[in-house]
Short mmCIF file of C-alpha atoms in Angstrom, two decimals:
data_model
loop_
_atom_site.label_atom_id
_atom_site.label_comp_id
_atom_site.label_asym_id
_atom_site.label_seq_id
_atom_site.Cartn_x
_atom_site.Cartn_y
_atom_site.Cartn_z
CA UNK A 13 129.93 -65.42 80.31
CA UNK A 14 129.14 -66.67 83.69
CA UNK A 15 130.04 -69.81 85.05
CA UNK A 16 127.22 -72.37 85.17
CA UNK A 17 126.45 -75.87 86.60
CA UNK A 18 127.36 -76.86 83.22
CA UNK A 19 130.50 -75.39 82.98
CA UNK A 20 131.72 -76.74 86.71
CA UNK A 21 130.04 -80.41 85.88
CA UNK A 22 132.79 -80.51 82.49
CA UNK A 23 135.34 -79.28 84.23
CA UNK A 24 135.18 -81.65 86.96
CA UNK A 25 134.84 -84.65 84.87
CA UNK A 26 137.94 -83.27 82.50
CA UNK A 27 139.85 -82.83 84.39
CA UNK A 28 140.38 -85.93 86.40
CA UNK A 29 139.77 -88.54 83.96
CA UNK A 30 143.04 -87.39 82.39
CA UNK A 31 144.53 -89.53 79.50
CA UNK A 32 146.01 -92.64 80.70
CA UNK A 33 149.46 -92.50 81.78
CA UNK A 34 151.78 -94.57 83.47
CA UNK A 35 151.46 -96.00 87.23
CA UNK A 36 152.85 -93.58 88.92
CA UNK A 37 152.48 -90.31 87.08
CA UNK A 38 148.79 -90.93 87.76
CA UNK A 39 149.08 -91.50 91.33
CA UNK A 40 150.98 -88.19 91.17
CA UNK A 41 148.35 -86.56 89.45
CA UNK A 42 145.54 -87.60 91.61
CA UNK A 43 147.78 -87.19 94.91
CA UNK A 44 146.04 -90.04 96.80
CA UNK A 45 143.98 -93.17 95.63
CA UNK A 46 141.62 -94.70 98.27
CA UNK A 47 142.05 -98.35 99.01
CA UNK A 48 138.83 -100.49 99.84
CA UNK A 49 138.88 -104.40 100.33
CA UNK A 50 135.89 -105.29 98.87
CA UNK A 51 136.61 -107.09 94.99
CA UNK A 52 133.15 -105.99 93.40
CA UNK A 53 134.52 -107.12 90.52
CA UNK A 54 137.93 -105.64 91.97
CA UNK A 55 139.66 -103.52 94.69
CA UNK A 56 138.53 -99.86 94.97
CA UNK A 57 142.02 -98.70 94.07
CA UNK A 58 142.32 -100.97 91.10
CA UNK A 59 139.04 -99.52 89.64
CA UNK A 60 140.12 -95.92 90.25
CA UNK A 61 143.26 -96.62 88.34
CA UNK A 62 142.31 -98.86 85.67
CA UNK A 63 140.91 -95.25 83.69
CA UNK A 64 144.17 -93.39 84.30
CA UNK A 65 146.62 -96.02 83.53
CA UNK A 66 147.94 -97.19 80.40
CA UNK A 67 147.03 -100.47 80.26
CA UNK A 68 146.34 -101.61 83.59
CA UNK A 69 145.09 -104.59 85.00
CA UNK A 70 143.73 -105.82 88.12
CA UNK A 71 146.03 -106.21 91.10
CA UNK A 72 148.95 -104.07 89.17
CA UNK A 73 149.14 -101.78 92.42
CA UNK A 74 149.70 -104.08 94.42
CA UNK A 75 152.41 -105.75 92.68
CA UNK A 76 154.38 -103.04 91.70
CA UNK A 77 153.69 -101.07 95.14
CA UNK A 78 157.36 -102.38 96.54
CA UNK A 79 159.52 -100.68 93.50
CA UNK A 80 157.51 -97.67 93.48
CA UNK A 81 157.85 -94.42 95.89
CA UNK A 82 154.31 -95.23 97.30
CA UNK A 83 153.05 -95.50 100.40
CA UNK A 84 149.95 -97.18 102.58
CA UNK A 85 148.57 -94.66 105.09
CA UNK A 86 145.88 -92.54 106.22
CA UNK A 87 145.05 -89.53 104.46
CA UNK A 88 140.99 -88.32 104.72
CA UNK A 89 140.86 -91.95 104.39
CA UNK A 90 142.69 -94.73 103.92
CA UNK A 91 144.81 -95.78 100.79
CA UNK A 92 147.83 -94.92 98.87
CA UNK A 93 150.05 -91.87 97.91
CA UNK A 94 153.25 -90.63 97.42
CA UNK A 95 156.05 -90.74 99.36
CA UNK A 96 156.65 -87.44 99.58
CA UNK A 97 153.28 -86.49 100.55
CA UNK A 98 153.06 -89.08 103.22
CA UNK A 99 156.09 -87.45 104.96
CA UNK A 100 154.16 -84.33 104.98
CA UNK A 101 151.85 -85.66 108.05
CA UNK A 102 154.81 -87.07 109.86
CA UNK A 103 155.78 -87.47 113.19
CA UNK A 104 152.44 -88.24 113.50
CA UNK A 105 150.52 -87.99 117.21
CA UNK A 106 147.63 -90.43 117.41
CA UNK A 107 144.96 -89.05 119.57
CA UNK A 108 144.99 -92.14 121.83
CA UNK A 109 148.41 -91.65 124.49
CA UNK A 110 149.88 -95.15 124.24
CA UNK A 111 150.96 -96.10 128.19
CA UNK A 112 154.56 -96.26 128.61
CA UNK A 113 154.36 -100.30 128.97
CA UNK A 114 152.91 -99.80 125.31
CA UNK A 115 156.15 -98.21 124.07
CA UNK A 116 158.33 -99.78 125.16
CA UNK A 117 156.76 -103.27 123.19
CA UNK A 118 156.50 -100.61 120.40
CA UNK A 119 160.17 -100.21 120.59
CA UNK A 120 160.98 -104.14 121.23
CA UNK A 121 158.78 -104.80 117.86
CA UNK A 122 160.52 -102.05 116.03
CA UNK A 123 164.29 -103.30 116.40
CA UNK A 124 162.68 -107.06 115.50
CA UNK A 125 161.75 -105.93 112.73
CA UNK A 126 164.64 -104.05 111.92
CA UNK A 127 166.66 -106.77 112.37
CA UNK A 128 164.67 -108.82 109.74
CA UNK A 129 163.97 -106.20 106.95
CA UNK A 130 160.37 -107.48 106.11
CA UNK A 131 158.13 -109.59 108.76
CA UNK A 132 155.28 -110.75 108.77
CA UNK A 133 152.51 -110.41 111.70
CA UNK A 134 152.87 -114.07 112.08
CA UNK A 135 156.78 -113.48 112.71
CA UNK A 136 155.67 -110.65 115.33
CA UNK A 137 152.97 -112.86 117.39
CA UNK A 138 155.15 -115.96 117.24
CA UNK A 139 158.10 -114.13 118.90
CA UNK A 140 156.29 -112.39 121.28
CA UNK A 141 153.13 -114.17 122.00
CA UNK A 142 151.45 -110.76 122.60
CA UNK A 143 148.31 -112.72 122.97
CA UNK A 144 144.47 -111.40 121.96
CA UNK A 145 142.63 -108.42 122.09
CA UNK A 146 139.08 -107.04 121.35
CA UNK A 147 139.08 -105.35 118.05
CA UNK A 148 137.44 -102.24 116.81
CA UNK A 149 134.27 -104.40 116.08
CA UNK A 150 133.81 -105.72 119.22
CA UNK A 151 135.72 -109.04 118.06
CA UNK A 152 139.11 -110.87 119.10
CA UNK A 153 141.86 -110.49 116.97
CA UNK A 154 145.60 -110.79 117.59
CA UNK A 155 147.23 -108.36 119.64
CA UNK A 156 149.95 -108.21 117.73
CA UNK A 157 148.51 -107.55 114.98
CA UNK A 158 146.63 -104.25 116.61
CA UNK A 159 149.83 -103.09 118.09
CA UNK A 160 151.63 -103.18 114.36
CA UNK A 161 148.75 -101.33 113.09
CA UNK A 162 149.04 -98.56 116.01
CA UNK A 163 152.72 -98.61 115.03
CA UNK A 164 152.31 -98.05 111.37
CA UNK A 165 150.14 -95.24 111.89
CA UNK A 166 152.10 -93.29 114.38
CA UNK A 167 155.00 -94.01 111.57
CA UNK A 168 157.64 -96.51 113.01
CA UNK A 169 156.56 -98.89 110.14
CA UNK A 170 155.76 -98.77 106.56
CA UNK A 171 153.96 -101.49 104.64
CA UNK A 172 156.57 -103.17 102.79
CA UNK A 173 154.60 -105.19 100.61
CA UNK A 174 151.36 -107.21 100.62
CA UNK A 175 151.00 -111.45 101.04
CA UNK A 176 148.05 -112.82 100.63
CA UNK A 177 146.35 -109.32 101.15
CA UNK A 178 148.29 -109.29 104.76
CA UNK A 179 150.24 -106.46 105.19
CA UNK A 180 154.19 -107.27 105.49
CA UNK A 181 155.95 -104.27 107.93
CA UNK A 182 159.65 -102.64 107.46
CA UNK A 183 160.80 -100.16 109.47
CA UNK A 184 160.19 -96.63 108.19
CA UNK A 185 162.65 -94.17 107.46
CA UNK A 186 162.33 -90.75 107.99
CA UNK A 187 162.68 -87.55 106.70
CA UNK A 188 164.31 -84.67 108.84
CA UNK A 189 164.37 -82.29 106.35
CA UNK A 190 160.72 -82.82 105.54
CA UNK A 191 159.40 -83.38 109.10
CA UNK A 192 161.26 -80.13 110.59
CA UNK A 193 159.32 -78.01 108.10
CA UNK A 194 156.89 -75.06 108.65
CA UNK A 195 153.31 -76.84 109.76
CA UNK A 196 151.68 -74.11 108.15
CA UNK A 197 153.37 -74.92 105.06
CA UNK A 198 153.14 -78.60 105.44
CA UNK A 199 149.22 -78.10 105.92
CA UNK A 200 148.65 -75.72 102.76
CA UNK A 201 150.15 -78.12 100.87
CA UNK A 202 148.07 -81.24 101.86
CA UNK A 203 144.80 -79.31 101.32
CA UNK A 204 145.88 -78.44 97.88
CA UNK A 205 146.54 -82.40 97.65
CA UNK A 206 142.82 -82.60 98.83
CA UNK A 207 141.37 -79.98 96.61
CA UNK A 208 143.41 -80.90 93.39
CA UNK A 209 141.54 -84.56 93.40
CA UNK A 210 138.16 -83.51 93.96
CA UNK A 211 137.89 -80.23 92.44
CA UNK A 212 135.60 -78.05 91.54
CA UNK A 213 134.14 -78.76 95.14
CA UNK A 214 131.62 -76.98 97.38
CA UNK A 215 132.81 -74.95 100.25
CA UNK A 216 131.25 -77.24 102.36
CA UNK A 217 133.02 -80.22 101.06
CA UNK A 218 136.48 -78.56 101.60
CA UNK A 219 134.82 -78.20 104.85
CA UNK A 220 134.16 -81.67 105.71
CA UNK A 221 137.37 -83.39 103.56
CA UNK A 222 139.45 -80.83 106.09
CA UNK A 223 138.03 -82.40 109.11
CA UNK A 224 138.81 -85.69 107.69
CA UNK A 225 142.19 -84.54 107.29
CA UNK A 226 142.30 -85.20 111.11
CA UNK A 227 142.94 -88.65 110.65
CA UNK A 228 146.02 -88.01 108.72
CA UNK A 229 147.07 -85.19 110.84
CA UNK A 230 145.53 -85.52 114.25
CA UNK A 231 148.64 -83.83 115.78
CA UNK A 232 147.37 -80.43 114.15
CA UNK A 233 143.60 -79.72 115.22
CA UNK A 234 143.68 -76.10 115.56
CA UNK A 235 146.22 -75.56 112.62
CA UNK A 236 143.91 -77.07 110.27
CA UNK A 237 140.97 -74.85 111.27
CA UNK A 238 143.87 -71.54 110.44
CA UNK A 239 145.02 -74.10 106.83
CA UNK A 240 141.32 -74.25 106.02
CA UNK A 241 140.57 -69.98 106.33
CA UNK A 242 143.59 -69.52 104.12
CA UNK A 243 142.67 -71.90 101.64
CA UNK A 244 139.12 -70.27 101.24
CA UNK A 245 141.00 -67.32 100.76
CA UNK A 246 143.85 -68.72 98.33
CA UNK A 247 141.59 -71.08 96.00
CA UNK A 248 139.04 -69.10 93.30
CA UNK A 249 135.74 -69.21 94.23
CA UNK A 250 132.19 -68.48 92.49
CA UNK A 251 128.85 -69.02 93.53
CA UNK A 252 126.30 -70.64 91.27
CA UNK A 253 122.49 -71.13 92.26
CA UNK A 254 123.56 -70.75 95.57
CA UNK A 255 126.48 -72.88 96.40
CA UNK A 256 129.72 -71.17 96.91
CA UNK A 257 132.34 -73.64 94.33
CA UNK A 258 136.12 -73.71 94.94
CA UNK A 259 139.13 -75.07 92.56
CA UNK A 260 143.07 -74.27 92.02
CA UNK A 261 143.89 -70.99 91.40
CA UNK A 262 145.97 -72.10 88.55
CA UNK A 263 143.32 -73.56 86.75
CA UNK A 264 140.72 -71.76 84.50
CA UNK A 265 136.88 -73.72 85.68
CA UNK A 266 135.37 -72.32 81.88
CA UNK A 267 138.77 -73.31 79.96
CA UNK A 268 137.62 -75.15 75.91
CA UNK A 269 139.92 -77.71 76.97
CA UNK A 270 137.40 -79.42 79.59
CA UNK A 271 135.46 -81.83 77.54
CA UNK A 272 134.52 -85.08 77.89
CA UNK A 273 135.12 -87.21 75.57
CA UNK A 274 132.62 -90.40 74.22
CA UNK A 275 133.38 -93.21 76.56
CA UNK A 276 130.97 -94.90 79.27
CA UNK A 277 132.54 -95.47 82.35
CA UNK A 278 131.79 -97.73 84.86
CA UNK A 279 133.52 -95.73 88.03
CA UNK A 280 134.11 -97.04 91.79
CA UNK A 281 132.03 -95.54 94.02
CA UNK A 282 135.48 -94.17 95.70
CA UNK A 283 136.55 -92.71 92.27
CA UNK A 284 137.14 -89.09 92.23
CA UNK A 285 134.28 -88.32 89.89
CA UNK A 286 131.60 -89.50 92.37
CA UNK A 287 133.45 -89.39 95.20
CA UNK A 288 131.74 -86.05 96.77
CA UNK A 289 127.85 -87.20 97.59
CA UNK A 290 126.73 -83.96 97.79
CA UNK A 291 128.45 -82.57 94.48
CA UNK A 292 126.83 -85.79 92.87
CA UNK A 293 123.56 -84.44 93.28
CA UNK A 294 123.66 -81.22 92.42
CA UNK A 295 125.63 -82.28 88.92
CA UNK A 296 123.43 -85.28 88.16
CA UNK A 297 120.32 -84.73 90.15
CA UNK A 298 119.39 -87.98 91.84
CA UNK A 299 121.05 -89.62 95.21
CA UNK A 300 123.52 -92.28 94.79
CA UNK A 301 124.13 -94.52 97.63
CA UNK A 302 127.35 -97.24 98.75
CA UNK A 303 125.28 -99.84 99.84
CA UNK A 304 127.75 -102.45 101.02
CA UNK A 305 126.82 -102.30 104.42
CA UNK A 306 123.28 -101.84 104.05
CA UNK A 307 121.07 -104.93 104.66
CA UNK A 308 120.00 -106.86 101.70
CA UNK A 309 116.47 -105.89 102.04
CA UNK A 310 116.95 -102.26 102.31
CA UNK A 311 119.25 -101.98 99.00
CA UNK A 312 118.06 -100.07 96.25
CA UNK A 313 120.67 -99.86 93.86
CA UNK A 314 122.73 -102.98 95.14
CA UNK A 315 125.44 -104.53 97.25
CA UNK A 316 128.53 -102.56 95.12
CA UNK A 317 126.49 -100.79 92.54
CA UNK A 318 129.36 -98.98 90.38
CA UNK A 319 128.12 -95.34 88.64
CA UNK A 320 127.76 -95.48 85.16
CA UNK A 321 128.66 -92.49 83.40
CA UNK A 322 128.78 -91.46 79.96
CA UNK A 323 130.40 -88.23 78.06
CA UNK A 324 129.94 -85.81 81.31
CA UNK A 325 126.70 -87.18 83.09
CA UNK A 326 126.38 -90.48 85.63
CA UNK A 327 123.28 -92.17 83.70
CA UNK A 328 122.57 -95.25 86.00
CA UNK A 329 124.76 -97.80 87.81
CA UNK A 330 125.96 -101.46 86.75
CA UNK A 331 126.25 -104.40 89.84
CA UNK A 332 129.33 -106.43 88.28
CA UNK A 333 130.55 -109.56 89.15
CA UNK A 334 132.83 -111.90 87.54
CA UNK A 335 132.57 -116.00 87.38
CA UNK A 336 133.72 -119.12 85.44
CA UNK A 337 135.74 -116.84 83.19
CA UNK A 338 132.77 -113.94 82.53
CA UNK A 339 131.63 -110.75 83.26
CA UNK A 340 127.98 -110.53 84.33
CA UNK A 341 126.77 -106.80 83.97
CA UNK A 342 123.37 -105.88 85.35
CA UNK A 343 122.81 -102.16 84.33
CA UNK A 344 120.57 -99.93 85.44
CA UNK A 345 119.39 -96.32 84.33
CA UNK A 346 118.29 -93.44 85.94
CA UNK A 347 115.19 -92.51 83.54
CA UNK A 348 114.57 -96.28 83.37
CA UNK A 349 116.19 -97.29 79.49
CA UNK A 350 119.17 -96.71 78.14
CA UNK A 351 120.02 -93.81 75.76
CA UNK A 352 118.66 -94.63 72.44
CA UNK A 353 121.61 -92.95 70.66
CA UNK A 354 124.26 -95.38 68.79
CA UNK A 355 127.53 -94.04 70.22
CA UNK A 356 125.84 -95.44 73.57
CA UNK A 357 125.51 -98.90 72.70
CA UNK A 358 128.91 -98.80 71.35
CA UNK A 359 130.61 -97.03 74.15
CA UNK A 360 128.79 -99.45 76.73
CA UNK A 361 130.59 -102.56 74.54
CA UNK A 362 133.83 -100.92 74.70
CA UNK A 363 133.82 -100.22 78.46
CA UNK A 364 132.36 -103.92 79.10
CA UNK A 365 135.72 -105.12 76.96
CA UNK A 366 137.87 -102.97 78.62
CA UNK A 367 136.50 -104.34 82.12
CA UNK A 368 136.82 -107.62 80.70
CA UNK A 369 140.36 -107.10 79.88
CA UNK A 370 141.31 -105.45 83.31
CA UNK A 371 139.53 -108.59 85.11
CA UNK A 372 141.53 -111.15 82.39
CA UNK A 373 137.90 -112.50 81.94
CA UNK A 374 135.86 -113.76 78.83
CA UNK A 375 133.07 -111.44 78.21
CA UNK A 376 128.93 -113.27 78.86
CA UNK A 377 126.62 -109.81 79.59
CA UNK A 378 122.99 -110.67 79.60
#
């Protein structure tokens, strides 16, 4: 039988909302979990892993992060993954040449620090009254506090912890063994990363998720163009109404074993399922939009509008917020009501409990 829409929609939503493990066998599994600051009821991360974890609450990341091998960096975007995979894109070159005045504070920072274990930024600016700086938004902002950020990325630090939601810097400690092995290699293996999270994906997606690989990877423009032919060549492939679909090779797209199962979901719009704008619309047929940054006036679904989906299909979106000890969910549908059918209504309680729980909220849904 032939694959179909149907078959590639089940498989996608299978096999990613796996059953709930523990904290960091799920991170393993997904390879990467994007990090966003906005708490709409909670952090992006949180919301991803709050499906996939066994029992997890809101802000568990975070305080676990130091005892786990995680790390903060740059992927395609930003957020947190393995240790081991984060070593893959290391030494990293940024694309902007730092002056030789600018290493050499680099360097002054780095022994600081390494002569305290843990600062931080505070620590940094007080001791070396670096001064300010214009920011990537056109604002001031502590110069210090750029210059540890240009450090982390380039891999001379490694968020220790968080304080506050301030990142707290250690030195980072590398890897020879990992870091002196075959580009080619190290490449293959971080698209796989990339394609086991979002697949089945269209070729044009690997397309685009590759190019944002050069944030991680900067360093390796043209080998990611060679990375990207051989993965189209390694990864099975089928086209269906036109759009050429790629997933592992060691996975079977048709397999029994991808069913949903009978929960509602309300996802993150940086969740895995939903994730992939364009494979959104040609599962579930409508546009969804992240709206955060779109003025008031202009939004139609609203300012952090999480998708709503139940068994394999994104019906609608919920705007949640949580006060005085409640959850307050506005839902909306796509076909403008809510499915009639019973194991909706009861699903829809069960997420909103589950939410409640996450959020350590009572429960007040209008």
């Amino acid at each position: 039988m032939p694959l179909t829409l149907d078959h590639l929609r089940r498989y996608a939503v299978a096999r990613t909302l796996f059953k709930p493990t523990t904290l960091m066998r799920a991170i393993e599994k997904l390879g990467f979990v994007q990090a966003d600051p906005i708490r709409a009821p909670a952090r992006a991360q949180d919301l991803t892993l709050r499906h996939r974890v066994t029992g997890y609450r809101a802000g568990d990341l975070e305080r676990r992060y130091p005892r786990l091998a995680l790390e903060e960096d740059y992927f395609v975007n930003y957020g947190f993954l393995p240790r081991a995979h984060q070593g893959l894109m290391h030494p990293r070159q940024a694309r902007l040449q730092w002056t030789p005045a600018r290493w050499k504070q680099a360097q002054a920072v780095q022994a600081f620090i390494a002569e305290r274990g843990v600062v931080h930024p505070r620590e940094v600016d007080a001791h070396f009254a670096h001064g300010k700086t214009t920011n990537w938004f056109g604002g001031s902002s502590n110069a210090s506090t750029q210059l540890l950020d240009g450090m982390h990325y380039r891999g001379l630090l490694r968020v220790a912890r968080r304080q506050g939601g301030t990142r707290m810097y250690a030195v980072r400690e590398t890897d020879p063994a990992v870091e002196a092995a075959d580009v080619e290699q190290r490449l293959d293996v971080l698209i796989d990363l990339i394609v086991n999270k979002y697949a089945p994906l269209p070729d044009a997606s690997l397309g685009q998720l590759v190019a944002y690989l050069g944030g991680g990877v900067p360093q390796w423009k043209e080998g990611r163009k060679a990375a990207l032919v051989r993965a189209r060549k390694r990864l099975q492939r089928v086209r269906v109404d036109g759009v050429d679909w790629l997933w592992p090779e060691s996975e079977r797209a048709d397999s029994r074993r991808w069913v949903a199962d009978e929960q509602v979901r309300l996802l993150t719009p940086f969740d895995p399922v939903v994730w992939d704008r364009r494979r959104f619309e040609l599962f579930w047929g409508w546009a969804y939009r992240f709206e955060a940054y779109t003025p008031a006036a202009k939004r139609k679904l609203g300012y952090y509008a999480l998708p709503l989906l139940w068994r394999d299909k994104v019906i609608g979106w919920g705007n949640v917020s949580a006060a005085a000890g409640s959850l307050d969910a506005q839902l909306s549908y796509v076909e403008g009501r809510k499915p009639p059918e019973p194991g909706f209504a009861q699903g829809l309680e069960a997420e909103l409990e589950r939410m409640r729980s996450f959020l350590g909220l009572g429960l007040d849904t209008p």
